[in-house]
Coordinates of N, CA and C in Angstrom, one line a residue:
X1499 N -201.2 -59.1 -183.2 CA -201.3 -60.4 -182.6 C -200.5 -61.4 -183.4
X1500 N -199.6 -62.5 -182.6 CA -199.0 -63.0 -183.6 C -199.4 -64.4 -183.7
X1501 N -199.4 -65.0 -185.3 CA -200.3 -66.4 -185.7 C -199.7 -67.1 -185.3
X1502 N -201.0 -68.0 -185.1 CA -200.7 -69.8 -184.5 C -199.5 -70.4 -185.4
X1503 N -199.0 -71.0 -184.9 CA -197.7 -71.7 -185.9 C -198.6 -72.9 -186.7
X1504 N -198.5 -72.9 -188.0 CA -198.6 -73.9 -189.1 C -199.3 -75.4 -188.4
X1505 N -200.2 -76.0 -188.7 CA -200.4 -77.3 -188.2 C -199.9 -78.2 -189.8
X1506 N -199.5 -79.4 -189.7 CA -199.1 -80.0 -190.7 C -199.8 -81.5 -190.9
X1507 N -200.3 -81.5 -192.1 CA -200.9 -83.1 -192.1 C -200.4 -84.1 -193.5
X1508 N -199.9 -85.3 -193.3 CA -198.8 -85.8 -193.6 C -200.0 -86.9 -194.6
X1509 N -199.9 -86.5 -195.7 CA -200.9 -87.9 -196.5 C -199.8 -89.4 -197.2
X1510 N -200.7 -90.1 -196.7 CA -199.7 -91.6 -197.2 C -200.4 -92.7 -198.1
X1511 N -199.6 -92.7 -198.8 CA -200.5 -94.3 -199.3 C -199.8 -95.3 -199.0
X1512 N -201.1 -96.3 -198.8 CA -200.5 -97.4 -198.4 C -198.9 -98.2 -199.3
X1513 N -199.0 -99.5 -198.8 CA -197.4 -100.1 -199.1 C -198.0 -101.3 -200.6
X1514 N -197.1 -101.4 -201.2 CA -197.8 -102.4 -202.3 C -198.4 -103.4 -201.9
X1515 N -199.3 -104.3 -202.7 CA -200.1 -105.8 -202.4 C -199.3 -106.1 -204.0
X1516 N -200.0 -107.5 -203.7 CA -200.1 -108.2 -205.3 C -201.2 -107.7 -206.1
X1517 N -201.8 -107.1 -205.3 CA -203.6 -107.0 -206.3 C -202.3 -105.7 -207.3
X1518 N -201.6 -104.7 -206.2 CA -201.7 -104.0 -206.9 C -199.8 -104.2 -208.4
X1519 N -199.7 -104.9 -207.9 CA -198.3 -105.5 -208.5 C -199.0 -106.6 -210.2
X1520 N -199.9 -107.1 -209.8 CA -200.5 -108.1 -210.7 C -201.2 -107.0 -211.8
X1521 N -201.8 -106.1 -211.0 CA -202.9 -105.3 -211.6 C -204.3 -105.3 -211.6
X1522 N -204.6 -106.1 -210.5 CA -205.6 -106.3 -209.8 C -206.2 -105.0 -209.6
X1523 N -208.1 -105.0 -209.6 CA -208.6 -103.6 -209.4 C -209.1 -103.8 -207.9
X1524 N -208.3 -102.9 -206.8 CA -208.8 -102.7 -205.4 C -210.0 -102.1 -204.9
X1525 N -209.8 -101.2 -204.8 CA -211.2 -100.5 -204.4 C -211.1 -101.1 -202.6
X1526 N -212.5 -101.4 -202.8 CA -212.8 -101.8 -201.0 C -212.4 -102.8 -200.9
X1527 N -211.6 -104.4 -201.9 CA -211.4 -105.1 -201.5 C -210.3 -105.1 -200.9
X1528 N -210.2 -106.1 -199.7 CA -209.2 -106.4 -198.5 C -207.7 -106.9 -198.9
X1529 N -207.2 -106.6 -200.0 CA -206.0 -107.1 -200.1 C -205.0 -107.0 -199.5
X1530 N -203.5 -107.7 -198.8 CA -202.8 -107.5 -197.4 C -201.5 -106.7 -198.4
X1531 N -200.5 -106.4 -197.9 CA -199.5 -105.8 -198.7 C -198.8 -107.3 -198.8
X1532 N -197.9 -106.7 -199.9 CA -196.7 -108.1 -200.0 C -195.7 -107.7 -199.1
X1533 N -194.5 -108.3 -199.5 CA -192.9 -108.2 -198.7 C -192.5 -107.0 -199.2
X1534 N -192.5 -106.5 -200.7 CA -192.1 -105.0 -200.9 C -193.3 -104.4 -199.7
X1535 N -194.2 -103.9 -199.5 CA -195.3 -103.3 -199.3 C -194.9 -103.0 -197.5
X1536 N -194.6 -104.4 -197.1 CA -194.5 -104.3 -195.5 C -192.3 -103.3 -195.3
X1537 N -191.6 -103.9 -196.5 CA -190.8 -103.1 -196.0 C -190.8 -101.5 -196.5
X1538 N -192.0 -101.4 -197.4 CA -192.0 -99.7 -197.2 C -192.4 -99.1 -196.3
X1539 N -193.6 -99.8 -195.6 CA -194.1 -99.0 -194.4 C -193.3 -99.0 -193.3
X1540 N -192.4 -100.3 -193.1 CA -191.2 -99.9 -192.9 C -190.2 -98.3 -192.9
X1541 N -189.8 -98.5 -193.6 CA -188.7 -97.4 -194.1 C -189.4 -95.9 -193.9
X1542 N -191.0 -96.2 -194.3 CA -191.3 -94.5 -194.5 C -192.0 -94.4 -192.5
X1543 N -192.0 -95.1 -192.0 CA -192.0 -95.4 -190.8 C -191.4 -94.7 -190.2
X1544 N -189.9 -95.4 -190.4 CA -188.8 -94.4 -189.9 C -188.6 -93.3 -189.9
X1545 N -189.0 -92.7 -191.4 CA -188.5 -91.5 -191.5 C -189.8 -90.5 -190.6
X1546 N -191.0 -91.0 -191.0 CA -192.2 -90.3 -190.3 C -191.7 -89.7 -188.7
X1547 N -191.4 -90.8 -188.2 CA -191.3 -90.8 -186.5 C -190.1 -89.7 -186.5
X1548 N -189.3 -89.1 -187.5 CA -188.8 -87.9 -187.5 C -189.2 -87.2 -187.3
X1549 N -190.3 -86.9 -187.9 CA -191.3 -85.5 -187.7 C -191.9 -85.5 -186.4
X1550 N -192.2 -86.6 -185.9 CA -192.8 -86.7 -184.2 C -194.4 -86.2 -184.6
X1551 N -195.1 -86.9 -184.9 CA -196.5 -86.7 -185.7 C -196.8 -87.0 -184.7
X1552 N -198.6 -86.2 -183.8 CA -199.5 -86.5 -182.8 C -200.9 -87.1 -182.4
X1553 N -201.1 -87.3 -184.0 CA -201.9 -88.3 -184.5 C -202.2 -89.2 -185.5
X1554 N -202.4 -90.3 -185.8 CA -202.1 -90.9 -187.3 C -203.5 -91.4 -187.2
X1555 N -203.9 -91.8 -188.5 CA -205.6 -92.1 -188.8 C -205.4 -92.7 -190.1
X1556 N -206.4 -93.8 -190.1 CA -206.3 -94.5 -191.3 C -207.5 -95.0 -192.2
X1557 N -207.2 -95.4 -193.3 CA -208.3 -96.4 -194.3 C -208.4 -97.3 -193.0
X1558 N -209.5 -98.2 -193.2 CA -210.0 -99.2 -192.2 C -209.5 -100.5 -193.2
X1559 N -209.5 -100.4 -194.2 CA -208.8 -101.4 -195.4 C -206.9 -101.9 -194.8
X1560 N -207.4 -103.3 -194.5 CA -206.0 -103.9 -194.1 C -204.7 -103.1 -194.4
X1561 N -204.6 -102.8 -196.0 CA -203.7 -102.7 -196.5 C -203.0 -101.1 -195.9
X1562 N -204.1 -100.3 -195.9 CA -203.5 -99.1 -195.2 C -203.5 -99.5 -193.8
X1563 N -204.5 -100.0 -193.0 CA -204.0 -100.1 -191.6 C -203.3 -100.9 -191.1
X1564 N -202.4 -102.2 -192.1 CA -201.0 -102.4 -191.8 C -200.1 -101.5 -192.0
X1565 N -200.0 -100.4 -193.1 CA -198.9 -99.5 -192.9 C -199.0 -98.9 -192.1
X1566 N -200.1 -98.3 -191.5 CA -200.2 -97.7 -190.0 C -200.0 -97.9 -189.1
X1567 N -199.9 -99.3 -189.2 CA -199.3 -99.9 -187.6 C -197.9 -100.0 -187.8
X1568 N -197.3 -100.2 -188.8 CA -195.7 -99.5 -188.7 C -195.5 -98.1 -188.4
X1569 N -196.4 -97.4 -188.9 CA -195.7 -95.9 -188.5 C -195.9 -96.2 -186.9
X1570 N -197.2 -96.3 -186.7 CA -197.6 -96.2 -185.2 C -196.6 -96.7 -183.9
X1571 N -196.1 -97.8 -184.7 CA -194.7 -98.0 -183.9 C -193.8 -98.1 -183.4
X1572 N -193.4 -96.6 -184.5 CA -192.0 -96.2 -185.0 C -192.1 -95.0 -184.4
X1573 N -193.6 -94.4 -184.2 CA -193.8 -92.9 -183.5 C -194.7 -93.2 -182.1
X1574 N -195.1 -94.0 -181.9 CA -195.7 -94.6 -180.5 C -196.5 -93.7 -180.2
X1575 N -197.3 -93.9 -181.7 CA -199.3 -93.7 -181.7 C -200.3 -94.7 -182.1
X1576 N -201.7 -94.7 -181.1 CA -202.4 -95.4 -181.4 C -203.2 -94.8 -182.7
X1577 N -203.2 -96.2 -183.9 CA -204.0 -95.1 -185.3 C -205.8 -95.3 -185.3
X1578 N -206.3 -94.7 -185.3 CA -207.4 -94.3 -185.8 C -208.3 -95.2 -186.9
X1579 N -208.8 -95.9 -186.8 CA -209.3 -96.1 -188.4 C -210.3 -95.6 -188.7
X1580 N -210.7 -95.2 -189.6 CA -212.0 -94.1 -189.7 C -212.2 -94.9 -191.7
X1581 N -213.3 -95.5 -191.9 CA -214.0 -95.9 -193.3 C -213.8 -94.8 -194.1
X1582 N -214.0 -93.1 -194.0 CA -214.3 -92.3 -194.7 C -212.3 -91.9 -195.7
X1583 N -211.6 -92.8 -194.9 CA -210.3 -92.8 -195.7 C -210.2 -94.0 -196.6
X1584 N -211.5 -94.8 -197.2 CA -211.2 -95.7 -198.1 C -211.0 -95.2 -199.3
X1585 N -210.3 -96.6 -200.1 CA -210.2 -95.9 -201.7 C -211.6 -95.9 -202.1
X1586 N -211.4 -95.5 -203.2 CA -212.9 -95.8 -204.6 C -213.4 -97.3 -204.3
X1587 N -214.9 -96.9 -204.1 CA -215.6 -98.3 -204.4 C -215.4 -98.5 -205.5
X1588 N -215.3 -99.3 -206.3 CA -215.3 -99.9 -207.3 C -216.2 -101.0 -207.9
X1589 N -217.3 -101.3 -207.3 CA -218.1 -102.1 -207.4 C -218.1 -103.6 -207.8
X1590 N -218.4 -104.0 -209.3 CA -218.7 -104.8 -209.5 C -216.5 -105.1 -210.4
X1591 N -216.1 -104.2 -210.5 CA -215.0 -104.2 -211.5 C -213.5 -104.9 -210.1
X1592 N -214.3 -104.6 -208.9 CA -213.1 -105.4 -208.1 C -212.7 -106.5 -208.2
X1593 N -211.6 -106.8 -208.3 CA -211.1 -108.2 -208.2 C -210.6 -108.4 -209.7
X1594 N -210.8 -107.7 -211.0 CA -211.1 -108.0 -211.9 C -208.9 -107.7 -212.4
X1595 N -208.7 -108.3 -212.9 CA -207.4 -108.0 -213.6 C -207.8 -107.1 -214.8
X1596 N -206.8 -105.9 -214.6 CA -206.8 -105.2 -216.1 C -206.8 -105.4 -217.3
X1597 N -206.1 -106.4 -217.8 CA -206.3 -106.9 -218.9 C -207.7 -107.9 -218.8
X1598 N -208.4 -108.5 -218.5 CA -209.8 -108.9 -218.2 C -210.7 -107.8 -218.6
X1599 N -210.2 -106.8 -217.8 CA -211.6 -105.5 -217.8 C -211.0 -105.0 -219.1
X1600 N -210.1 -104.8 -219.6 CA -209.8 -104.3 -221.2 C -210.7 -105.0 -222.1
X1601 N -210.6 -106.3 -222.1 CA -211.0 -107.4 -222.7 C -212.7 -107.1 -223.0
X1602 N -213.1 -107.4 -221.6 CA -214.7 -107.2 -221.7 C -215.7 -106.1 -221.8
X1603 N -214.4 -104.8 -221.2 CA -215.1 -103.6 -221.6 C -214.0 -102.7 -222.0
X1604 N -213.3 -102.9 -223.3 CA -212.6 -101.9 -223.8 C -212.8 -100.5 -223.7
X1605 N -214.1 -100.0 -223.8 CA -214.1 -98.7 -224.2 C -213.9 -97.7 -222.5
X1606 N -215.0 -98.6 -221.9 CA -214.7 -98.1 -220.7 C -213.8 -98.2 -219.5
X1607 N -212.8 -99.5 -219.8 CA -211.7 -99.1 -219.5 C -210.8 -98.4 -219.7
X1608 N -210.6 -98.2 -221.2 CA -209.9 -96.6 -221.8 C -210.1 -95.5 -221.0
X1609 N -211.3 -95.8 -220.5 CA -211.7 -94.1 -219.6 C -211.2 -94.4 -218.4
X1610 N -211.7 -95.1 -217.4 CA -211.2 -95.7 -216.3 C -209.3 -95.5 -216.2
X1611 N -208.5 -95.7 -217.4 CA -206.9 -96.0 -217.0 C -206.6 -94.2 -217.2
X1612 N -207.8 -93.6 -217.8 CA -207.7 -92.1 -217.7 C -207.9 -91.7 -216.6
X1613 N -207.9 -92.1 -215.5 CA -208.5 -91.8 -214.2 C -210.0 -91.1 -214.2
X1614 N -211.1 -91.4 -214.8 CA -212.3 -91.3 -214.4 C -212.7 -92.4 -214.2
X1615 N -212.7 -92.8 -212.8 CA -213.4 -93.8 -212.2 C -215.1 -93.6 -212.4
X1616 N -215.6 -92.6 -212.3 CA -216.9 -92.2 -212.6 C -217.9 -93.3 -213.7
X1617 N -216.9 -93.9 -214.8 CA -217.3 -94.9 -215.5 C -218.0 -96.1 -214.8
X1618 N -217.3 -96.4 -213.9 CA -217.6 -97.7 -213.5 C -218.6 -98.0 -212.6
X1619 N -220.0 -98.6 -213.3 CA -221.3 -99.0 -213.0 C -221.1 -99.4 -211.9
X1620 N -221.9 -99.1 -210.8 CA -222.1 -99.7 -209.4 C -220.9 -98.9 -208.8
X1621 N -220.2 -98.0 -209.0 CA -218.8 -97.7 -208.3 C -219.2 -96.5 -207.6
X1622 N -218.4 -95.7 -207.0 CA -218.9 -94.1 -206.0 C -218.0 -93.4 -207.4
X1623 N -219.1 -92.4 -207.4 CA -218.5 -91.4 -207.9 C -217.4 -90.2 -207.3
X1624 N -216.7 -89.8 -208.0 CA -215.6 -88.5 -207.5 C -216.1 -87.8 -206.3
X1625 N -217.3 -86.8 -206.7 CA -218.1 -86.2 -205.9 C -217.9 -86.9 -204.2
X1626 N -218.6 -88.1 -204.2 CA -218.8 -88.6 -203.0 C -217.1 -88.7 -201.9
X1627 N -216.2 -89.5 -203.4 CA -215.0 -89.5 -203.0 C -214.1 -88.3 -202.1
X1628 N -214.5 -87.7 -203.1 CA -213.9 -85.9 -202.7 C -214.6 -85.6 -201.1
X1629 N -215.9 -85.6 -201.1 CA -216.8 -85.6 -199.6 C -216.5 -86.1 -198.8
X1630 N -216.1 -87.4 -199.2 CA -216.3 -88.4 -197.2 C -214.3 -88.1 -197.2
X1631 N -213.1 -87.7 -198.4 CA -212.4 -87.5 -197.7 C -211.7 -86.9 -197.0
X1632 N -212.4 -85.6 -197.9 CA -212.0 -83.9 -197.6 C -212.6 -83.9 -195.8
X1633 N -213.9 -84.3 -195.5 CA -214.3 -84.4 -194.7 C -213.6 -84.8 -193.4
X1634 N -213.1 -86.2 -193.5 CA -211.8 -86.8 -193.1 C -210.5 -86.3 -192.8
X1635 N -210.2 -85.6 -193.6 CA -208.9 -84.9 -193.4 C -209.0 -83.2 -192.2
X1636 N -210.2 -83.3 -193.1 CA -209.9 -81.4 -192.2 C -210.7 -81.9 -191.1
X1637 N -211.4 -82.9 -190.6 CA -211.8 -83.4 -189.3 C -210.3 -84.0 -189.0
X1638 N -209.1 -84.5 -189.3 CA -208.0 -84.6 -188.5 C -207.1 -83.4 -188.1
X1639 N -207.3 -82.5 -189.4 CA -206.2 -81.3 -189.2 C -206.9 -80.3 -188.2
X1640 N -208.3 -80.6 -187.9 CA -208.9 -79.5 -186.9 C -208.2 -80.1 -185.3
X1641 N -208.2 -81.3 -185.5 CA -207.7 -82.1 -184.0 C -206.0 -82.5 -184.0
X1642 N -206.0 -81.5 -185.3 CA -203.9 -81.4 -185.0 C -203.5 -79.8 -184.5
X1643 N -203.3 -80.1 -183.0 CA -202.8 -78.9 -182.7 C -201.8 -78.0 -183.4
X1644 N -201.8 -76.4 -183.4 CA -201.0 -75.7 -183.8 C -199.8 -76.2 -183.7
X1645 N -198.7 -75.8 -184.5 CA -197.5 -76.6 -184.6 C -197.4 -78.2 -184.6
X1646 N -198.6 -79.0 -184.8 CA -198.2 -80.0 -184.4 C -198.3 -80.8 -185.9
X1647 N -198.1 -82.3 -186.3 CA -197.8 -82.8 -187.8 C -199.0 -83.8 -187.5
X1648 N -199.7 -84.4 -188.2 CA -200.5 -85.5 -188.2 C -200.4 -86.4 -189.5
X1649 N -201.0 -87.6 -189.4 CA -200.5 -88.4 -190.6 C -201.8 -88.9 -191.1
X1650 N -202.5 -89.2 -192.5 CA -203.5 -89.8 -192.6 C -203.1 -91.1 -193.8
X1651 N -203.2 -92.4 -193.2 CA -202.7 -93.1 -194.4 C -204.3 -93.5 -195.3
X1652 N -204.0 -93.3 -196.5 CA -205.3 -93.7 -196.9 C -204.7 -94.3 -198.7
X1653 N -205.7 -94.4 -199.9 CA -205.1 -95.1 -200.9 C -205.0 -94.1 -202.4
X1654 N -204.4 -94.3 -203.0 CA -203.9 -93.7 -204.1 C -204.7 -92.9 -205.2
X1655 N -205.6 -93.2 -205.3 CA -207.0 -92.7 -206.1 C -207.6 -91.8 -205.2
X1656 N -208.1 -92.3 -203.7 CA -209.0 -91.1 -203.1 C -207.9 -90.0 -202.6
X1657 N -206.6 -90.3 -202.6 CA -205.6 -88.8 -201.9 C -205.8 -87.7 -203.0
X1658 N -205.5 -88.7 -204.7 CA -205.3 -87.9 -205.9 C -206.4 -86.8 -205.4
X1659 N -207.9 -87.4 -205.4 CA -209.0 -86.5 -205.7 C -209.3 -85.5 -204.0
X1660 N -208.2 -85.9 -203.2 CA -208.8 -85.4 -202.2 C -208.0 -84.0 -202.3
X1661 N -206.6 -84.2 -202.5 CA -205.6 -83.1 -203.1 C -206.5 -82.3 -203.6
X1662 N -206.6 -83.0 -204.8 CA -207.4 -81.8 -205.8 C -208.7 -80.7 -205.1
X1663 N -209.2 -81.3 -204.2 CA -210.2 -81.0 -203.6 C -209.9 -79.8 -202.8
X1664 N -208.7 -80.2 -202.0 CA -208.4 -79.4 -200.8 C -207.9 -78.3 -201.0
X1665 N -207.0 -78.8 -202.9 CA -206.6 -77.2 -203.2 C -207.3 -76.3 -204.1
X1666 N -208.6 -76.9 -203.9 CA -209.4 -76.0 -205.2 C -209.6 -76.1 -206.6

């Protein structure tokens, strides 16, 4: 019997903001992209709608579901927004400039710029992270037909851990 052909699922992160140019800590907050930010979703826009992707799904966070609506445009799909593609809560540390959170909590920012978010009081841990987006993803790749490409835009911290997740 011969196998289904490959389904493909395309992970994006969003386009820059100022939070993230300044060094602003995001998490759930709503920050918009800047002018670099809108012309990369731009550009990776174009290239996407190469692949002819048959579903795109996104963070519910402006910042990724403005890049979404460029691809969506460029490949003439309606996107999805689904919460469980947000980044890291971050709790109480959002909004805060890096040098601020150095400042006030040295030690545990050291850990934090090591990528364990797990430090930060009131924040979601990895675990949960890994869950709602592993979840997310293989609930899109189940509804991307054989042979077909799908796209999930989501943000830079939860892909890292979702990667990790998906590959064991």
């Amino acid at each position: 019997m011969a196998e289904a052909p490959a389904r493909s699922l395309l992970l994006l992160r969003h386009g820059q903001t100022d939070w993230n140019l300044t060094r602003r800590i995001q998490g759930h907050a709503d920050a918009e992209l800047n002018d670099l930010g809108h012309a990369q979703a731009v550009a990776v826009a174009d290239q996407l709608a190469a692949l002819r992707p048959g579903l795109l799904w996104t963070s519910d966070l402006s910042r990724a579901a403005t890049t979404a609506a460029y691809v969506a445009k460029a490949c003439g799909l309606e996107p999805v927004e689904d919460a469980r593609l947000r980044e890291y809560s971050l709790g109480p540390r959002e909004g805060l400039l890096h040098s601020d959170y150095a400042v006030a909590h040295p030690e545990e920012f050291a850990t934090f710029r090591s990528g364990h978010f797990d430090i930060v009081p009131g924040g979601e841990k990895t675990p949960e992270v890994a869950a709602r987006m592993s979840a997310a993803l293989g609930d899109l790749l189940d509804l991307t037909p054989p042979g077909g490409v799908s796209v999930a835009v989501s943000h830079g911290a939860a892909l890292k851990v979702a990667i990790a997740t998906l590959l064991g």
